[in-house]
CSV table of C-alpha atoms in Angstrom, one decimal:
chain,number,residue,atom,x,y,z
A,1,UNK,CA,188.8,136.5,-35.5
A,2,UNK,CA,190.8,133.8,-33.7
A,3,UNK,CA,193.8,136.1,-33.6
A,4,UNK,CA,191.6,138.8,-31.9
A,5,UNK,CA,190.4,136.3,-29.4
A,6,UNK,CA,193.9,135.2,-28.6
A,7,UNK,CA,194.9,138.9,-28.1
A,8,UNK,CA,192.0,139.4,-25.8
A,9,UNK,CA,192.9,136.3,-23.6
A,10,UNK,CA,196.5,137.4,-23.5
A,11,UNK,CA,195.5,140.9,-22.2
A,12,UNK,CA,192.5,140.2,-20.0
A,13,UNK,CA,192.9,136.6,-19.1
A,14,UNK,CA,190.7,133.6,-19.9
A,15,UNK,CA,191.1,130.4,-21.7
A,16,UNK,CA,193.5,127.8,-20.1
A,17,UNK,CA,194.0,128.2,-16.4
A,18,UNK,CA,197.6,129.2,-15.8
A,19,UNK,CA,199.8,127.1,-13.6
A,20,UNK,CA,199.8,128.2,-9.9
A,21,UNK,CA,202.7,130.4,-8.8
A,22,UNK,CA,204.9,128.8,-6.3
A,23,UNK,CA,205.3,131.2,-3.5
A,24,UNK,CA,208.6,131.1,-1.5
A,25,UNK,CA,207.8,130.7,2.2
A,26,UNK,CA,209.2,133.5,4.4
A,27,UNK,CA,211.8,132.2,6.9
A,28,UNK,CA,210.5,131.7,10.3
A,29,UNK,CA,211.3,134.5,12.7
A,30,UNK,CA,213.3,133.6,15.8
A,31,UNK,CA,211.1,133.9,18.9
A,32,UNK,CA,211.6,137.0,21.0
A,33,UNK,CA,213.9,136.2,23.9
A,34,UNK,CA,212.5,137.0,27.4
A,35,UNK,CA,214.1,140.0,29.1
A,36,UNK,CA,215.5,137.7,31.7
A,37,UNK,CA,217.5,135.8,29.0
A,38,UNK,CA,218.7,139.1,27.6
A,39,UNK,CA,219.6,140.3,31.0
A,40,UNK,CA,221.6,137.2,31.8
A,41,UNK,CA,223.4,137.6,28.4
A,42,UNK,CA,223.9,141.3,29.1
A,43,UNK,CA,225.4,140.6,32.6
A,44,UNK,CA,227.5,137.7,31.3
A,45,UNK,CA,230.8,139.6,31.7
A,46,UNK,CA,229.9,140.6,35.3
A,47,UNK,CA,228.6,137.1,36.3
A,48,UNK,CA,231.6,135.5,34.5
A,49,UNK,CA,234.1,137.5,36.5
A,50,UNK,CA,232.3,136.5,39.8
A,51,UNK,CA,232.0,132.9,38.8
A,52,UNK,CA,235.7,132.6,38.0
A,53,UNK,CA,236.6,134.2,41.3
A,54,UNK,CA,234.3,131.9,43.2
A,55,UNK,CA,235.7,128.8,41.5
A,56,UNK,CA,239.3,129.9,42.0
A,57,UNK,CA,238.6,130.5,45.8
A,58,UNK,CA,236.4,127.5,46.7
A,59,UNK,CA,237.4,124.6,44.5
A,60,UNK,CA,238.4,121.7,46.8
A,61,UNK,CA,238.8,123.9,49.8
A,62,UNK,CA,237.1,124.2,53.1
A,63,UNK,CA,235.6,127.4,54.0
A,64,UNK,CA,238.1,129.0,56.4
A,65,UNK,CA,239.0,132.5,57.3
A,66,UNK,CA,241.5,132.9,54.5
A,67,UNK,CA,238.9,131.8,51.9
A,68,UNK,CA,236.4,134.2,53.4
A,69,UNK,CA,238.9,137.0,53.3
A,70,UNK,CA,239.7,136.2,49.7
A,71,UNK,CA,236.0,136.1,48.8
A,72,UNK,CA,235.2,139.4,50.5
A,73,UNK,CA,238.1,141.1,48.6
A,74,UNK,CA,236.8,139.7,45.3
A,75,UNK,CA,233.3,141.0,45.9
A,76,UNK,CA,234.7,144.5,46.7
A,77,UNK,CA,236.8,144.4,43.5
A,78,UNK,CA,233.5,143.5,41.7
A,79,UNK,CA,232.1,146.8,42.9
A,80,UNK,CA,229.4,145.3,45.2
A,81,UNK,CA,230.5,147.6,48.0
A,82,UNK,CA,232.2,147.0,51.3
A,83,UNK,CA,229.0,146.6,53.4
A,84,UNK,CA,227.4,144.1,51.0
A,85,UNK,CA,230.6,142.1,50.7
A,86,UNK,CA,230.9,141.9,54.5
A,87,UNK,CA,227.3,140.8,54.8
A,88,UNK,CA,227.6,138.0,52.2
A,89,UNK,CA,230.9,136.7,53.8
A,90,UNK,CA,229.2,136.8,57.2
A,91,UNK,CA,226.3,134.7,55.9
A,92,UNK,CA,228.7,132.0,54.6
A,93,UNK,CA,230.6,132.1,57.8
A,94,UNK,CA,227.5,131.4,59.8
A,95,UNK,CA,226.2,128.6,57.7
A,96,UNK,CA,229.2,126.8,56.1
A,97,UNK,CA,232.3,127.6,58.1
A,98,UNK,CA,235.0,124.8,58.2
A,99,UNK,CA,233.0,122.8,55.6
A,100,UNK,CA,233.5,122.1,52.0
A,101,UNK,CA,231.3,124.4,49.9
A,102,UNK,CA,230.4,124.2,46.3
A,103,UNK,CA,230.3,126.9,43.6
A,104,UNK,CA,226.5,126.7,43.4
A,105,UNK,CA,226.1,127.0,47.2
A,106,UNK,CA,228.2,130.2,47.1
A,107,UNK,CA,226.3,131.6,44.1
A,108,UNK,CA,223.0,130.8,45.8
A,109,UNK,CA,224.0,132.8,48.9
A,110,UNK,CA,225.3,135.6,46.7
A,111,UNK,CA,222.0,135.8,44.8
A,112,UNK,CA,220.0,135.8,48.0
A,113,UNK,CA,222.0,138.6,49.5
A,114,UNK,CA,221.9,140.7,46.4
A,115,UNK,CA,218.2,140.3,46.1
A,116,UNK,CA,217.8,141.3,49.7
A,117,UNK,CA,219.9,144.5,49.2
A,118,UNK,CA,218.0,145.4,45.9
A,119,UNK,CA,214.4,144.5,46.8
A,120,UNK,CA,213.8,147.7,48.8
A,121,UNK,CA,214.8,149.9,45.9
A,122,UNK,CA,213.1,148.0,43.0
A,123,UNK,CA,210.2,150.3,42.5
A,124,UNK,CA,208.2,151.1,39.4
A,125,UNK,CA,208.0,154.6,38.0
A,126,UNK,CA,204.5,155.8,38.9
A,127,UNK,CA,202.9,158.4,36.7
A,128,UNK,CA,200.4,160.6,38.6
A,129,UNK,CA,197.5,160.8,36.1
A,130,UNK,CA,195.9,163.7,38.1
A,131,UNK,CA,198.8,165.8,36.9
A,132,UNK,CA,198.6,167.3,33.5
A,133,UNK,CA,201.5,166.9,32.8
A,134,UNK,CA,203.6,164.6,35.1
A,135,UNK,CA,207.0,166.3,34.6
A,136,UNK,CA,210.1,164.1,34.4
A,137,UNK,CA,213.5,165.7,34.4
A,138,UNK,CA,216.3,163.6,33.1
A,139,UNK,CA,219.9,164.3,34.3
A,140,UNK,CA,223.3,162.7,34.3
A,141,UNK,CA,226.8,163.0,33.0
A,142,UNK,CA,227.9,162.8,29.4
A,143,UNK,CA,227.4,159.5,27.6
A,144,UNK,CA,225.1,157.8,30.0
A,145,UNK,CA,222.3,157.5,27.5
A,146,UNK,CA,219.9,160.2,28.6
A,147,UNK,CA,218.4,160.9,25.2
A,148,UNK,CA,218.0,157.3,24.3
A,149,UNK,CA,216.5,156.5,27.6
A,150,UNK,CA,214.0,159.4,27.1
A,151,UNK,CA,213.0,157.9,23.7
A,152,UNK,CA,212.5,154.5,25.2
A,153,UNK,CA,210.4,155.9,28.0
A,154,UNK,CA,208.3,157.9,25.5
A,155,UNK,CA,207.7,154.6,23.6
A,156,UNK,CA,206.6,152.9,26.8
A,157,UNK,CA,204.2,155.7,27.8
A,158,UNK,CA,202.7,156.0,24.3
A,159,UNK,CA,202.1,152.2,24.3
A,160,UNK,CA,200.1,152.7,27.6
A,161,UNK,CA,197.9,155.2,25.8
A,162,UNK,CA,199.5,158.3,27.4
A,163,UNK,CA,200.1,161.6,25.5
A,164,UNK,CA,203.8,162.5,25.7
A,165,UNK,CA,205.7,165.7,25.1
A,166,UNK,CA,209.5,165.9,24.9
A,167,UNK,CA,211.6,169.0,25.6
A,168,UNK,CA,215.0,169.2,23.9
A,169,UNK,CA,216.7,171.2,26.6
A,170,UNK,CA,220.0,169.6,25.8
A,171,UNK,CA,220.7,172.7,23.6
A,172,UNK,CA,224.5,172.2,23.6
A,173,UNK,CA,224.5,169.4,21.1
A,174,UNK,CA,222.7,169.7,17.7
A,175,UNK,CA,222.8,165.8,17.6
A,176,UNK,CA,220.8,165.5,20.8
A,177,UNK,CA,218.0,167.8,19.4
A,178,UNK,CA,217.9,165.8,16.2
A,179,UNK,CA,217.9,162.5,18.1
A,180,UNK,CA,214.9,163.6,20.2
A,181,UNK,CA,213.0,164.7,17.2
A,182,UNK,CA,213.5,161.2,15.6
A,183,UNK,CA,212.2,159.6,18.8
A,184,UNK,CA,209.2,162.0,18.7
A,185,UNK,CA,208.5,160.8,15.1
A,186,UNK,CA,208.8,157.2,16.2
A,187,UNK,CA,206.6,157.4,19.3
A,188,UNK,CA,204.1,160.1,18.2
A,189,UNK,CA,205.3,162.4,21.0
A,190,UNK,CA,205.3,166.2,20.5
A,191,UNK,CA,208.8,167.6,20.6
A,192,UNK,CA,209.5,171.2,21.7
A,193,UNK,CA,212.9,172.2,20.5
A,194,UNK,CA,214.9,175.3,19.6
A,195,UNK,CA,218.3,176.0,18.0
A,196,UNK,CA,221.5,174.8,19.2
A,197,UNK,CA,222.7,177.2,21.9
A,198,UNK,CA,219.3,178.3,22.9
A,199,UNK,CA,218.5,179.0,26.5
A,200,UNK,CA,217.8,175.5,28.1
A,201,UNK,CA,215.8,176.8,30.9
A,202,UNK,CA,213.6,179.0,28.7
A,203,UNK,CA,213.0,176.1,26.4
A,204,UNK,CA,211.9,174.0,29.5
A,205,UNK,CA,209.6,176.7,30.6
A,206,UNK,CA,208.0,176.9,27.1
A,207,UNK,CA,207.6,173.1,26.9
A,208,UNK,CA,205.8,173.0,30.2
A,209,UNK,CA,203.5,175.9,29.3
A,210,UNK,CA,202.5,174.0,26.0
A,211,UNK,CA,202.2,170.7,27.9
A,212,UNK,CA,199.8,172.3,30.3
A,213,UNK,CA,197.8,174.0,27.5
A,214,UNK,CA,197.4,170.7,25.7
A,215,UNK,CA,196.8,168.7,28.9
A,216,UNK,CA,199.6,166.2,28.1
A,217,UNK,CA,199.9,163.3,30.4
A,218,UNK,CA,203.8,163.3,30.5
A,219,UNK,CA,206.4,165.9,29.8
A,220,UNK,CA,210.0,164.6,29.7
A,221,UNK,CA,212.7,167.2,29.8
A,222,UNK,CA,216.1,166.3,28.4
A,223,UNK,CA,219.2,168.1,29.7
A,224,UNK,CA,222.7,168.5,28.6
A,225,UNK,CA,225.2,165.9,29.8
A,226,UNK,CA,227.4,167.6,32.4
A,227,UNK,CA,230.3,166.5,34.6
A,228,UNK,CA,229.4,166.6,38.2
A,229,UNK,CA,232.4,168.7,39.0
A,230,UNK,CA,231.5,171.6,36.5
A,231,UNK,CA,230.0,174.3,38.6
A,232,UNK,CA,228.6,176.4,35.8
A,233,UNK,CA,226.8,173.5,34.2
A,234,UNK,CA,225.4,172.4,37.5
A,235,UNK,CA,224.2,176.0,38.0
A,236,UNK,CA,222.3,175.8,34.7
A,237,UNK,CA,220.6,172.7,35.9
A,238,UNK,CA,219.5,174.6,39.0
A,239,UNK,CA,218.1,177.3,36.8
A,240,UNK,CA,216.0,174.8,34.8
A,241,UNK,CA,214.5,173.7,38.2
A,242,UNK,CA,213.7,177.3,39.3
A,243,UNK,CA,212.1,178.2,35.9
A,244,UNK,CA,209.8,175.2,35.7
A,245,UNK,CA,208.6,175.8,39.3
A,246,UNK,CA,207.4,179.2,38.3
A,247,UNK,CA,204.7,177.4,36.4
A,248,UNK,CA,204.3,174.4,38.7
A,249,UNK,CA,205.8,174.7,42.2
A,250,UNK,CA,205.8,170.9,42.5
A,251,UNK,CA,207.6,170.3,39.3
A,252,UNK,CA,209.6,168.3,38.3
A,253,UNK,CA,207.6,165.5,39.9
A,254,UNK,CA,210.3,163.0,39.0
A,255,UNK,CA,214.0,163.6,38.6
A,256,UNK,CA,215.5,160.6,36.8
A,257,UNK,CA,219.3,160.1,36.7
A,258,UNK,CA,220.8,157.9,34.1
A,259,UNK,CA,223.9,156.0,35.2
A,260,UNK,CA,226.4,154.2,33.0
A,261,UNK,CA,227.2,150.8,34.6
A,262,UNK,CA,230.7,150.8,33.0
A,263,UNK,CA,231.8,153.8,35.1
A,264,UNK,CA,232.0,151.6,38.2
A,265,UNK,CA,232.8,153.3,41.5
A,266,UNK,CA,232.6,156.8,39.9
A,267,UNK,CA,228.9,156.3,39.7
A,268,UNK,CA,228.7,156.6,43.5
A,269,UNK,CA,230.2,160.1,43.3
A,270,UNK,CA,227.8,161.1,40.5
A,271,UNK,CA,224.7,160.0,42.4
A,272,UNK,CA,225.9,162.0,45.5
A,273,UNK,CA,226.5,165.2,43.6
A,274,UNK,CA,223.5,165.1,41.3
A,275,UNK,CA,221.3,164.1,44.3
A,276,UNK,CA,222.3,167.2,46.2
A,277,UNK,CA,222.1,169.5,43.2
A,278,UNK,CA,218.8,168.4,41.6
A,279,UNK,CA,217.0,166.2,44.0
A,280,UNK,CA,217.2,163.0,42.2
A,281,UNK,CA,214.2,160.8,43.0
A,282,UNK,CA,215.0,157.7,41.0
A,283,UNK,CA,217.7,155.9,38.8
A,284,UNK,CA,218.0,154.3,35.4
A,285,UNK,CA,221.0,152.0,35.0
A,286,UNK,CA,222.2,151.7,31.4
A,287,UNK,CA,224.9,149.8,29.5
A,288,UNK,CA,224.8,146.8,31.8
A,289,UNK,CA,225.6,144.6,28.7
A,290,UNK,CA,228.9,146.3,28.2
A,291,UNK,CA,230.7,145.9,31.6
A,292,UNK,CA,232.0,143.5,34.1
A,293,UNK,CA,231.1,146.0,36.7
A,294,UNK,CA,227.3,145.3,37.1
A,295,UNK,CA,227.7,145.0,40.8
A,296,UNK,CA,228.0,148.7,41.2
A,297,UNK,CA,224.2,148.8,41.3
A,298,UNK,CA,224.2,146.8,44.6
A,299,UNK,CA,226.7,149.3,46.1
A,300,UNK,CA,224.5,152.3,45.0
A,301,UNK,CA,221.4,150.8,46.4
A,302,UNK,CA,223.1,150.1,49.8
A,303,UNK,CA,224.6,153.6,50.1
A,304,UNK,CA,221.7,155.8,48.8
A,305,UNK,CA,218.5,153.7,48.9
A,306,UNK,CA,217.2,155.6,45.8
A,307,UNK,CA,214.5,153.8,43.8
A,308,UNK,CA,215.9,152.0,40.8
A,309,UNK,CA,213.1,152.2,38.1
A,310,UNK,CA,214.6,150.8,35.0
A,311,UNK,CA,217.7,149.0,33.7
A,312,UNK,CA,219.0,148.8,30.2
A,313,UNK,CA,220.9,146.0,28.5
A,314,UNK,CA,220.9,147.1,24.9
A,315,UNK,CA,220.0,149.7,22.3
A,316,UNK,CA,216.5,148.5,21.4
A,317,UNK,CA,213.2,149.9,22.7
A,318,UNK,CA,212.6,146.6,24.5
A,319,UNK,CA,216.0,146.6,26.2
A,320,UNK,CA,214.9,149.1,28.8
A,321,UNK,CA,212.7,147.3,31.4
A,322,UNK,CA,211.4,147.8,34.9
A,323,UNK,CA,214.0,146.8,37.4
A,324,UNK,CA,213.3,143.4,39.1
A,325,UNK,CA,215.6,142.6,42.0
A,326,UNK,CA,215.3,138.8,41.9
A,327,UNK,CA,216.0,138.6,38.2
A,328,UNK,CA,219.0,140.9,38.5
A,329,UNK,CA,220.4,139.0,41.4
A,330,UNK,CA,220.1,135.6,39.7
A,331,UNK,CA,221.6,136.9,36.5
A,332,UNK,CA,224.6,138.6,38.3
A,333,UNK,CA,225.3,135.6,40.4
A,334,UNK,CA,225.2,133.3,37.3
A,335,UNK,CA,222.2,131.3,38.2
A,336,UNK,CA,219.7,129.9,35.7
């Protein structure tokens, strides 16, 4: 009988209270860094190059014409553009000429002028909720991060409670189609896709038809990466525009162009060509964390005045954020 009781206790518990199990505490997670901190880290190469140039020019030296000329040349080499460089040099000439000037004073002027140049173009991407759907066409050259940007935008819209549909009209690359399907699974967005080599314009048409039928809030159309000097590929982009306008004459309501910050001055030519061919309405600047040429955004803003909706400083979903002129200016100038 005692043996039976012992067996019962071993199987079902009872008897002596077992010693408590010591649980190993989980390691504390590092707090999420603010986007400004990540932006400053991402722009470290750009701001570092500017800081080194400023230090080399102004250390123990009065602000004379030679120093101003060197400073202006440095800003142009940093891709800020001729007009912006001249304006910053003029500001220093008016306030500090023939006086000793510190690195921090120069950086402060630099940040102020960059912010002044960028504030007019720092605009949020507004989704018209009366449209079902609001159609966003995403364009750009190869390797600028179009498909990844689309996925990040889908995640943002989904988090806001919007229903999102994605059209995989980059039919040249099987990888792009699969990548968009993965983003659809992650974000809960419906993905309209065909086979590699399918007609991109026809797929965009079908996607808009389905988006209208389901009253989706947003339809984002991916497109194949194309060089701005390839006439046949640019003609295909024009065909996509013509086809979607058969269903909605006002579509696309937004034409977003992704720009790779590492391309520097070549980005100016890209914006000009794509703007003429597809009516670009706003920009997304990607890969700011991989370049010392972050100043190109200032030159683009000064030349074209197109809204800059988002900037990216990494691969994570949280690394695409609405563009803030003041934060960007401080980070680029190396201010805390």
